[in-house]
């Protein structure tokens, strides 16, 4: 669980569609769709929504196709100049948004993310400062770079489409993004198999320890019984040999039971 941010397609005469979602941060490529005018136009509504905690109020920042194309042009130039390694990924994202927006609106809902700041105003001021740097083609300061580009992972740049309800998901559009899904799924499968292998080895080890403890206990028990019988029926065994046999039998039984108990205790703890 965390503070979510949502990228939503607002469709005319239809239910809105969740396009992408993020957790605890605003993805960098979402930020590049915005501009100062879009923020300032909806700022007061956003702040009122934050204060009222009313989820039904106008809390989102809306971007139409015209604004998107203008901001995409600026952001492409910015990416090529300062982050050329992200050019292909940014072009894929931009083309995808352009492909689905048509005459609709893209909405950014990141009111929950502002909870990480001392106030929503501080959050919006940080965004506006960053957007000003992008518009003026200035490299972001270290703080902003660490916030938005601390991890070049594709998910951190565009968000996740695991649980979205749009017809064409981003992973259907981008082979790179889809491959990332596949790679992570494979990593999880490898980790799962490795965990199963370790668990099997642990179970085998515990089983062997239990059998060892049981075997030692049984050996000790028979040593104990046999030497008692021998002492009863053989006067020669009443000397030290018989007593030592009983003592060793008891020691073996106690040690074996101790190993069984310790193995069971470790099993419960694990």
Short mmCIF file of C-alpha atoms in Angstrom, two decimals:
data_model
loop_
_atom_site.label_atom_id
_atom_site.label_comp_id
_atom_site.label_asym_id
_atom_site.label_seq_id
_atom_site.Cartn_x
_atom_site.Cartn_y
_atom_site.Cartn_z
CA UNK A 1 0.00 0.00 0.00
CA UNK A 2 1.09 3.62 -0.56
CA UNK A 3 0.09 7.03 -1.83
CA UNK A 4 -1.10 6.55 -5.38
CA UNK A 5 -0.91 8.72 -8.46
CA UNK A 6 -3.17 7.97 -11.43
CA UNK A 7 -3.06 8.79 -15.11
CA UNK A 8 -6.64 8.77 -16.38
CA UNK A 9 -8.24 9.01 -19.83
CA UNK A 10 -11.36 11.18 -19.58
CA UNK A 11 -13.64 9.99 -22.35
CA UNK A 12 -16.60 11.96 -23.71
CA UNK A 13 -19.96 10.34 -22.92
CA UNK A 14 -18.23 7.33 -21.37
CA UNK A 15 -16.64 6.14 -18.16
CA UNK A 16 -13.13 7.36 -17.49
CA UNK A 17 -10.34 4.82 -17.94
CA UNK A 18 -7.30 4.29 -15.73
CA UNK A 19 -4.29 4.35 -18.06
CA UNK A 20 -1.36 4.01 -15.66
CA UNK A 21 -0.77 4.23 -11.92
CA UNK A 22 2.23 5.02 -9.74
CA UNK A 23 3.08 4.46 -6.11
CA UNK A 24 4.57 7.13 -3.81
CA UNK A 25 6.02 9.26 -6.60
CA UNK A 26 5.09 11.17 -9.72
CA UNK A 27 6.62 9.44 -12.79
CA UNK A 28 8.98 11.67 -14.73
CA UNK A 29 7.23 11.24 -18.09
CA UNK A 30 3.92 12.30 -16.54
CA UNK A 31 5.55 15.49 -15.34
CA UNK A 32 6.75 16.20 -18.88
CA UNK A 33 3.12 16.31 -20.12
CA UNK A 34 2.39 19.23 -17.79
CA UNK A 35 3.10 22.95 -18.09
CA UNK A 36 2.86 25.92 -15.74
CA UNK A 37 -0.44 27.12 -17.20
CA UNK A 38 -2.11 23.73 -16.62
CA UNK A 39 -0.95 23.70 -13.00
CA UNK A 40 -1.93 27.29 -12.25
CA UNK A 41 -5.34 26.95 -13.91
CA UNK A 42 -6.37 24.08 -11.60
CA UNK A 43 -4.27 24.94 -8.54
CA UNK A 44 -7.05 26.45 -6.41
CA UNK A 45 -9.38 23.50 -7.08
CA UNK A 46 -6.59 21.09 -6.18
CA UNK A 47 -5.90 22.86 -2.89
CA UNK A 48 -9.60 22.95 -2.02
CA UNK A 49 -9.87 19.22 -2.68
CA UNK A 50 -6.87 18.56 -0.49
CA UNK A 51 -8.39 20.55 2.39
CA UNK A 52 -11.87 19.05 2.07
CA UNK A 53 -10.67 15.46 1.44
CA UNK A 54 -13.63 15.12 -0.91
CA UNK A 55 -12.76 12.54 -3.57
CA UNK A 56 -15.60 13.70 -5.82
CA UNK A 57 -14.33 17.25 -6.26
CA UNK A 58 -12.27 18.46 -9.24
CA UNK A 59 -8.84 17.35 -8.02
CA UNK A 60 -7.20 16.40 -11.32
CA UNK A 61 -5.04 18.34 -13.77
CA UNK A 62 -6.47 18.01 -17.28
CA UNK A 63 -4.46 17.97 -20.50
CA UNK A 64 -6.10 18.10 -23.93
CA UNK A 65 -4.54 17.03 -27.21
CA UNK A 66 -3.35 20.53 -28.16
CA UNK A 67 -1.59 21.08 -24.83
CA UNK A 68 -0.17 17.57 -24.95
CA UNK A 69 1.38 18.10 -28.39
CA UNK A 70 2.93 21.40 -27.32
CA UNK A 71 4.40 19.98 -24.12
CA UNK A 72 5.56 16.81 -25.87
CA UNK A 73 7.56 18.89 -28.33
CA UNK A 74 9.30 20.70 -25.47
CA UNK A 75 9.88 17.53 -23.46
CA UNK A 76 11.37 15.67 -26.45
CA UNK A 77 13.94 18.41 -26.91
CA UNK A 78 14.68 18.41 -23.19
CA UNK A 79 15.15 14.63 -23.08
CA UNK A 80 17.45 14.61 -26.12
CA UNK A 81 19.58 17.36 -24.62
CA UNK A 82 19.95 16.16 -21.02
CA UNK A 83 18.87 12.51 -20.95
CA UNK A 84 19.51 11.04 -24.42
CA UNK A 85 19.53 7.52 -22.99
CA UNK A 86 15.80 7.96 -22.26
CA UNK A 87 14.89 9.18 -25.76
CA UNK A 88 13.47 5.89 -27.07
CA UNK A 89 11.44 5.24 -23.93
CA UNK A 90 10.05 8.78 -23.92
CA UNK A 91 9.09 8.54 -27.61
CA UNK A 92 7.26 5.27 -26.93
CA UNK A 93 5.33 6.84 -24.05
CA UNK A 94 4.52 10.01 -26.01
CA UNK A 95 3.29 8.03 -29.00
CA UNK A 96 1.14 5.87 -26.77
CA UNK A 97 -0.56 8.86 -25.11
CA UNK A 98 -1.02 10.53 -28.48
CA UNK A 99 -2.54 7.29 -29.78
CA UNK A 100 -5.18 7.00 -27.04
CA UNK A 101 -6.09 10.65 -26.35
CA UNK A 102 -7.92 11.50 -29.61
CA UNK A 103 -10.46 14.21 -28.68
CA UNK A 104 -10.46 13.23 -25.02
CA UNK A 105 -8.51 14.52 -22.05
CA UNK A 106 -5.68 13.05 -20.06
CA UNK A 107 -6.04 13.68 -16.32
CA UNK A 108 -3.33 13.51 -13.68
CA UNK A 109 -4.48 12.68 -10.17
CA UNK A 110 -1.58 12.98 -7.74
CA UNK A 111 -3.24 14.54 -4.71
CA UNK A 112 -2.11 11.66 -2.47
CA UNK A 113 1.55 12.27 -3.37
CA UNK A 114 1.31 15.78 -1.90
CA UNK A 115 0.95 14.16 1.54
CA UNK A 116 4.70 13.60 1.48
CA UNK A 117 5.23 17.40 1.64
CA UNK A 118 4.64 19.82 4.48
CA UNK A 119 1.75 21.25 2.46
CA UNK A 120 0.14 20.76 -0.97
CA UNK A 121 1.29 24.26 -1.87
CA UNK A 122 4.91 23.24 -1.34
CA UNK A 123 4.31 20.22 -3.57
CA UNK A 124 2.85 22.31 -6.39
CA UNK A 125 5.64 24.88 -6.06
CA UNK A 126 8.20 22.08 -6.46
CA UNK A 127 6.43 20.90 -9.61
CA UNK A 128 6.24 24.44 -11.01
CA UNK A 129 9.93 25.01 -10.32
CA UNK A 130 10.79 21.79 -12.13
CA UNK A 131 8.54 22.65 -15.08
CA UNK A 132 10.18 26.08 -15.34
CA UNK A 133 13.60 24.43 -15.60
CA UNK A 134 12.33 22.11 -18.33
CA UNK A 135 10.73 24.94 -20.29
CA UNK A 136 13.94 27.01 -20.04
CA UNK A 137 16.03 23.95 -21.02
CA UNK A 138 17.98 23.91 -17.77
CA UNK A 139 19.28 20.74 -16.17
CA UNK A 140 17.31 19.84 -13.06
CA UNK A 141 19.04 20.32 -9.73
CA UNK A 142 20.32 17.32 -7.77
CA UNK A 143 17.22 17.17 -5.55
CA UNK A 144 14.82 16.93 -8.49
CA UNK A 145 17.04 14.50 -10.36
CA UNK A 146 17.17 12.20 -7.35
CA UNK A 147 13.39 12.45 -6.92
CA UNK A 148 12.37 11.78 -10.51
CA UNK A 149 15.32 9.86 -11.93
CA UNK A 150 16.75 8.01 -8.95
CA UNK A 151 15.88 4.76 -10.74
CA UNK A 152 15.90 4.66 -14.59
CA UNK A 153 13.60 1.63 -14.44
CA UNK A 154 10.84 2.03 -17.06
CA UNK A 155 8.15 1.63 -14.38
CA UNK A 156 9.48 4.66 -12.51
CA UNK A 157 9.28 6.74 -15.68
CA UNK A 158 5.73 5.85 -16.75
CA UNK A 159 4.06 3.98 -13.88
CA UNK A 160 2.40 0.55 -13.90
CA UNK A 161 -0.38 -0.86 -16.06
CA UNK A 162 -1.01 -4.09 -14.12
CA UNK A 163 -4.52 -3.23 -12.95
CA UNK A 164 -5.70 -0.65 -15.50
CA UNK A 165 -9.02 -0.87 -17.32
CA UNK A 166 -8.16 0.64 -20.69
CA UNK A 167 -8.55 -1.41 -23.86
CA UNK A 168 -4.97 -0.96 -25.07
CA UNK A 169 -2.51 -1.14 -22.19
CA UNK A 170 0.92 0.42 -22.48
CA UNK A 171 2.49 -3.04 -22.24
CA UNK A 172 0.52 -3.97 -25.41
CA UNK A 173 1.91 -0.89 -27.17
CA UNK A 174 5.55 -0.97 -26.06
CA UNK A 175 7.65 -4.10 -26.58
CA UNK A 176 10.30 -2.74 -24.20
CA UNK A 177 7.76 -2.18 -21.45
CA UNK A 178 6.17 -5.57 -22.04
CA UNK A 179 9.61 -7.20 -21.89
CA UNK A 180 10.15 -5.54 -18.51
CA UNK A 181 6.94 -7.18 -17.28
CA UNK A 182 8.19 -10.52 -18.59
CA UNK A 183 11.65 -10.08 -17.03
CA UNK A 184 10.18 -9.25 -13.63
CA UNK A 185 7.78 -12.19 -13.84
CA UNK A 186 10.72 -14.45 -14.71
CA UNK A 187 12.74 -13.04 -11.80
CA UNK A 188 9.83 -13.74 -9.46
CA UNK A 189 9.57 -17.27 -10.83
CA UNK A 190 13.31 -17.83 -10.33
CA UNK A 191 13.11 -16.48 -6.78
CA UNK A 192 10.05 -18.65 -6.11
CA UNK A 193 11.82 -21.78 -7.37
CA UNK A 194 14.94 -20.95 -5.37
CA UNK A 195 12.81 -20.44 -2.28
CA UNK A 196 11.10 -23.80 -2.86
CA UNK A 197 14.51 -25.47 -3.32
CA UNK A 198 15.80 -23.98 -0.06
CA UNK A 199 12.62 -25.00 1.76
CA UNK A 200 13.00 -28.57 0.48
CA UNK A 201 16.62 -28.67 1.68
CA UNK A 202 15.57 -27.33 5.07
CA UNK A 203 12.80 -29.93 5.35
CA UNK A 204 15.24 -32.68 4.36
CA UNK A 205 17.77 -31.44 6.91
CA UNK A 206 15.13 -31.32 9.66
CA UNK A 207 13.88 -34.77 8.74
CA UNK A 208 17.42 -36.16 8.92
CA UNK A 209 18.00 -34.49 12.30
CA UNK A 210 14.72 -35.88 13.61
CA UNK A 211 15.65 -39.39 12.44
CA UNK A 212 19.11 -39.03 13.93
CA UNK A 213 17.64 -37.90 17.27
CA UNK A 214 15.13 -40.76 17.19
CA UNK A 215 17.85 -43.30 16.36
CA UNK A 216 20.11 -42.10 19.20
CA UNK A 217 17.16 -42.15 21.63
CA UNK A 218 16.24 -45.71 20.65
CA UNK A 219 19.87 -46.87 20.98
CA UNK A 220 20.08 -45.23 24.39
CA UNK A 221 16.78 -46.76 25.47
CA UNK A 222 17.91 -50.28 24.55
CA UNK A 223 21.29 -49.73 26.22
CA UNK A 224 19.47 -48.63 29.37
CA UNK A 225 17.03 -51.60 29.37
CA UNK A 226 19.65 -54.21 28.46
CA UNK A 227 22.03 -53.12 31.21
CA UNK A 228 19.26 -53.10 33.81
CA UNK A 229 18.35 -56.68 32.82
CA UNK A 230 22.01 -57.68 32.85
CA UNK A 231 22.45 -56.23 36.35
CA UNK A 232 19.38 -58.15 37.58
CA UNK A 233 20.50 -61.52 36.19
CA UNK A 234 24.28 -61.21 36.24
CA UNK A 235 26.07 -60.41 39.48
CA UNK A 236 29.22 -59.50 37.57
CA UNK A 237 27.32 -56.61 35.88
CA UNK A 238 26.42 -55.04 39.21
CA UNK A 239 29.92 -53.59 39.26
CA UNK A 240 30.99 -50.52 37.29
CA UNK A 241 30.34 -51.90 33.82
CA UNK A 242 26.61 -52.25 34.36
CA UNK A 243 26.25 -48.84 35.98
CA UNK A 244 28.26 -47.19 33.20
CA UNK A 245 26.04 -48.89 30.62
CA UNK A 246 22.90 -47.50 32.29
CA UNK A 247 24.45 -44.01 32.49
CA UNK A 248 25.50 -44.10 28.82
CA UNK A 249 22.02 -45.32 27.88
CA UNK A 250 20.44 -42.40 29.75
CA UNK A 251 22.87 -39.94 28.16
CA UNK A 252 22.04 -41.27 24.67
CA UNK A 253 18.28 -41.04 25.33
CA UNK A 254 18.53 -37.50 26.71
CA UNK A 255 20.76 -36.37 23.84
CA UNK A 256 18.44 -37.91 21.24
CA UNK A 257 15.34 -36.33 22.81
CA UNK A 258 17.18 -32.99 23.00
CA UNK A 259 17.95 -33.15 19.26
CA UNK A 260 14.31 -33.96 18.47
CA UNK A 261 13.04 -31.10 20.66
CA UNK A 262 15.55 -28.63 19.23
CA UNK A 263 14.60 -29.58 15.67
CA UNK A 264 10.89 -29.12 16.45
CA UNK A 265 11.56 -25.75 18.12
CA UNK A 266 13.54 -24.51 15.10
CA UNK A 267 10.72 -25.72 12.83
CA UNK A 268 8.15 -23.69 14.76
CA UNK A 269 10.36 -20.58 14.70
CA UNK A 270 10.93 -20.83 10.97
#
